[in-house]
Amino acid sequence: MAESLIAAKSYSFALRIIRLYKHLTQEQREFVLAKQVLRSGTSIGTNVEEALGGQSKADFRHKLSIALKEARETSYWLRLLKDSDFIKPDAFNSIHSECNELSKILRSIILTSQQKESNS
């Protein structure tokens, strides 16, 4: 079975977040915000994985909704890191764009799933 697009993208994003965490802690000596963005940024993928193994359609949507909330939280931490000069604008634009893409995909999947269920 082929891996889902959202699973692959959220995993790739988690790897970027881990690299950002290493940069923040090792080079910037920033630990509090780094831990927050690590937690929320890697949580997106774990919730996607849980959704893919969901026990029902409602469970699937619920886990994806949590993943979407984590993506929104990650966006917040990334903006805060940029505005407090811990990450440069170019690095921010790249990773934040990926975070926004994940949010859009998650929203689309949730909406499509709701529409399919209401049409059943």
PDB file of C-alpha atoms in Angstrom:
ATOM      1  CA  MET A   1       0.000   0.000   0.000  1.00  0.00           C
ATOM      2  CA  ALA A   2       1.348   3.404  -0.951  1.00  0.00           C
ATOM      3  CA  GLU A   3       2.071   5.863   1.819  1.00  0.00           C
ATOM      4  CA  SER A   4      -0.367   8.742   2.055  1.00  0.00           C
ATOM      5  CA  LEU A   5       0.699  12.203   0.932  1.00  0.00           C
ATOM      6  CA  ILE A   6      -0.084  13.769   4.312  1.00  0.00           C
ATOM      7  CA  ALA A   7       1.869  11.066   6.171  1.00  0.00           C
ATOM      8  CA  ALA A   8       4.930  11.614   3.975  1.00  0.00           C
ATOM      9  CA  LYS A   9       4.734  15.410   4.183  1.00  0.00           C
ATOM     10  CA  SER A  10       4.185  15.478   7.948  1.00  0.00           C
ATOM     11  CA  TYR A  11       7.131  13.097   8.461  1.00  0.00           C
ATOM     12  CA  SER A  12       9.394  15.251   6.282  1.00  0.00           C
ATOM     13  CA  PHE A  13       8.246  18.337   8.195  1.00  0.00           C
ATOM     14  CA  ALA A  14       9.016  16.638  11.520  1.00  0.00           C
ATOM     15  CA  LEU A  15      12.574  16.020  10.325  1.00  0.00           C
ATOM     16  CA  ARG A  16      12.937  19.714   9.471  1.00  0.00           C
ATOM     17  CA  ILE A  17      11.605  20.637  12.907  1.00  0.00           C
ATOM     18  CA  ILE A  18      14.163  18.328  14.550  1.00  0.00           C
ATOM     19  CA  ARG A  19      16.971  20.007  12.573  1.00  0.00           C
ATOM     20  CA  LEU A  20      15.597  23.418  13.617  1.00  0.00           C
ATOM     21  CA  TYR A  21      15.535  22.259  17.243  1.00  0.00           C
ATOM     22  CA  LYS A  22      19.185  21.179  17.021  1.00  0.00           C
ATOM     23  CA  HIS A  23      20.131  24.543  15.502  1.00  0.00           C
ATOM     24  CA  LEU A  24      18.226  26.482  18.151  1.00  0.00           C
ATOM     25  CA  THR A  25      19.679  24.558  21.091  1.00  0.00           C
ATOM     26  CA  GLN A  26      23.239  24.070  19.853  1.00  0.00           C
ATOM     27  CA  GLU A  27      23.911  27.333  18.020  1.00  0.00           C
ATOM     28  CA  GLN A  28      21.395  29.826  19.395  1.00  0.00           C
ATOM     29  CA  ARG A  29      21.372  28.407  22.959  1.00  0.00           C
ATOM     30  CA  GLU A  30      17.577  28.790  23.004  1.00  0.00           C
ATOM     31  CA  PHE A  31      15.783  26.004  24.844  1.00  0.00           C
ATOM     32  CA  VAL A  32      12.261  27.022  25.875  1.00  0.00           C
ATOM     33  CA  LEU A  33      10.844  28.046  22.494  1.00  0.00           C
ATOM     34  CA  ALA A  34      12.865  25.286  20.822  1.00  0.00           C
ATOM     35  CA  LYS A  35      11.205  22.638  22.966  1.00  0.00           C
ATOM     36  CA  GLN A  36       7.748  24.043  22.207  1.00  0.00           C
ATOM     37  CA  VAL A  37       8.240  24.033  18.431  1.00  0.00           C
ATOM     38  CA  LEU A  38       9.764  20.536  18.634  1.00  0.00           C
ATOM     39  CA  ARG A  39       6.764  19.205  20.543  1.00  0.00           C
ATOM     40  CA  SER A  40       4.075  20.711  18.336  1.00  0.00           C
ATOM     41  CA  GLY A  41       5.918  20.276  15.038  1.00  0.00           C
ATOM     42  CA  THR A  42       6.551  16.570  15.518  1.00  0.00           C
ATOM     43  CA  SER A  43       3.078  16.005  16.958  1.00  0.00           C
ATOM     44  CA  ILE A  44       1.494  16.777  13.586  1.00  0.00           C
ATOM     45  CA  GLY A  45       2.863  13.562  12.098  1.00  0.00           C
ATOM     46  CA  THR A  46       2.081  11.402  15.106  1.00  0.00           C
ATOM     47  CA  ASN A  47      -1.542  12.484  14.980  1.00  0.00           C
ATOM     48  CA  VAL A  48      -1.677  11.824  11.234  1.00  0.00           C
ATOM     49  CA  GLU A  49      -0.350   8.319  11.865  1.00  0.00           C
ATOM     50  CA  GLU A  50      -2.975   7.781  14.564  1.00  0.00           C
ATOM     51  CA  ALA A  51      -5.665   9.029  12.163  1.00  0.00           C
ATOM     52  CA  LEU A  52      -4.578   6.576   9.482  1.00  0.00           C
ATOM     53  CA  GLY A  53      -5.075   3.784  11.997  1.00  0.00           C
ATOM     54  CA  GLY A  54      -8.327   5.258  13.278  1.00  0.00           C
ATOM     55  CA  GLN A  55     -11.092   2.984  14.494  1.00  0.00           C
ATOM     56  CA  SER A  56     -13.839   4.918  12.700  1.00  0.00           C
ATOM     57  CA  LYS A  57     -14.361   7.816  10.312  1.00  0.00           C
ATOM     58  CA  ALA A  58     -15.114  10.046  13.294  1.00  0.00           C
ATOM     59  CA  ASP A  59     -11.865   8.949  14.989  1.00  0.00           C
ATOM     60  CA  PHE A  60      -9.994   9.610  11.725  1.00  0.00           C
ATOM     61  CA  ARG A  61     -11.348  13.180  11.522  1.00  0.00           C
ATOM     62  CA  HIS A  62     -10.773  13.795  15.228  1.00  0.00           C
ATOM     63  CA  LYS A  63      -7.084  12.849  15.008  1.00  0.00           C
ATOM     64  CA  LEU A  64      -6.634  14.939  11.856  1.00  0.00           C
ATOM     65  CA  SER A  65      -8.292  17.855  13.653  1.00  0.00           C
ATOM     66  CA  ILE A  66      -5.731  17.507  16.444  1.00  0.00           C
ATOM     67  CA  ALA A  67      -2.956  17.428  13.810  1.00  0.00           C
ATOM     68  CA  LEU A  68      -4.371  20.650  12.345  1.00  0.00           C
ATOM     69  CA  LYS A  69      -4.379  22.297  15.789  1.00  0.00           C
ATOM     70  CA  GLU A  70      -0.745  21.251  16.252  1.00  0.00           C
ATOM     71  CA  ALA A  71       0.115  22.750  12.851  1.00  0.00           C
ATOM     72  CA  ARG A  72      -1.494  26.036  13.903  1.00  0.00           C
ATOM     73  CA  GLU A  73       0.456  25.975  17.157  1.00  0.00           C
ATOM     74  CA  THR A  74       3.669  25.243  15.273  1.00  0.00           C
ATOM     75  CA  SER A  75       2.988  28.226  13.025  1.00  0.00           C
ATOM     76  CA  TYR A  76       2.686  30.388  16.142  1.00  0.00           C
ATOM     77  CA  TRP A  77       6.023  29.196  17.568  1.00  0.00           C
ATOM     78  CA  LEU A  78       7.752  29.661  14.207  1.00  0.00           C
ATOM     79  CA  ARG A  79       6.452  33.239  13.915  1.00  0.00           C
ATOM     80  CA  LEU A  80       7.598  33.931  17.461  1.00  0.00           C
ATOM     81  CA  LEU A  81      11.062  32.524  16.730  1.00  0.00           C
ATOM     82  CA  LYS A  82      11.355  34.707  13.619  1.00  0.00           C
ATOM     83  CA  ASP A  83      10.109  37.865  15.308  1.00  0.00           C
ATOM     84  CA  SER A  84      12.488  37.342  18.239  1.00  0.00           C
ATOM     85  CA  ASP A  85      15.408  36.924  15.792  1.00  0.00           C
ATOM     86  CA  PHE A  86      16.173  33.275  16.584  1.00  0.00           C
ATOM     87  CA  ILE A  87      15.602  32.239  12.976  1.00  0.00           C
ATOM     88  CA  LYS A  88      16.340  34.268   9.868  1.00  0.00           C
ATOM     89  CA  PRO A  89      13.499  35.387   7.578  1.00  0.00           C
ATOM     90  CA  ASP A  90      14.588  33.124   4.684  1.00  0.00           C
ATOM     91  CA  ALA A  91      14.691  30.029   6.896  1.00  0.00           C
ATOM     92  CA  PHE A  92      11.377  31.034   8.439  1.00  0.00           C
ATOM     93  CA  ASN A  93       9.700  31.529   5.048  1.00  0.00           C
ATOM     94  CA  SER A  94      10.715  28.072   3.911  1.00  0.00           C
ATOM     95  CA  ILE A  95       9.646  26.110   6.989  1.00  0.00           C
ATOM     96  CA  HIS A  96       6.558  28.241   7.664  1.00  0.00           C
ATOM     97  CA  SER A  97       5.397  27.753   4.087  1.00  0.00           C
ATOM     98  CA  GLU A  98       5.641  24.000   4.584  1.00  0.00           C
ATOM     99  CA  CYS A  99       3.676  24.294   7.822  1.00  0.00           C
ATOM    100  CA  ASN A 100       0.950  26.255   6.032  1.00  0.00           C
ATOM    101  CA  GLU A 101       0.841  23.646   3.270  1.00  0.00           C
ATOM    102  CA  LEU A 102       0.301  20.917   5.862  1.00  0.00           C
ATOM    103  CA  SER A 103      -2.534  22.930   7.401  1.00  0.00           C
ATOM    104  CA  LYS A 104      -4.223  23.351   4.020  1.00  0.00           C
ATOM    105  CA  ILE A 105      -3.952  19.642   3.223  1.00  0.00           C
ATOM    106  CA  LEU A 106      -5.292  18.681   6.643  1.00  0.00           C
ATOM    107  CA  ARG A 107      -8.228  21.092   6.310  1.00  0.00           C
ATOM    108  CA  SER A 108      -9.023  19.691   2.879  1.00  0.00           C
ATOM    109  CA  ILE A 109      -8.937  16.070   4.062  1.00  0.00           C
ATOM    110  CA  ILE A 110     -11.151  16.864   7.064  1.00  0.00           C
ATOM    111  CA  LEU A 111     -13.663  18.754   4.913  1.00  0.00           C
ATOM    112  CA  THR A 112     -13.738  16.028   2.247  1.00  0.00           C
ATOM    113  CA  SER A 113     -14.220  13.364   4.903  1.00  0.00           C
ATOM    114  CA  GLN A 114     -17.119  15.314   6.450  1.00  0.00           C
ATOM    115  CA  GLN A 115     -18.751  15.813   3.049  1.00  0.00           C
ATOM    116  CA  LYS A 116     -18.438  12.152   2.125  1.00  0.00           C
ATOM    117  CA  GLU A 117     -19.998  11.077   5.418  1.00  0.00           C
ATOM    118  CA  SER A 118     -22.879  13.547   5.134  1.00  0.00           C
ATOM    119  CA  ASN A 119     -23.588  12.316   1.565  1.00  0.00           C
ATOM    120  CA  SER A 120     -23.735   8.697   2.740  1.00  0.00           C
TER     121      SER A 120
END
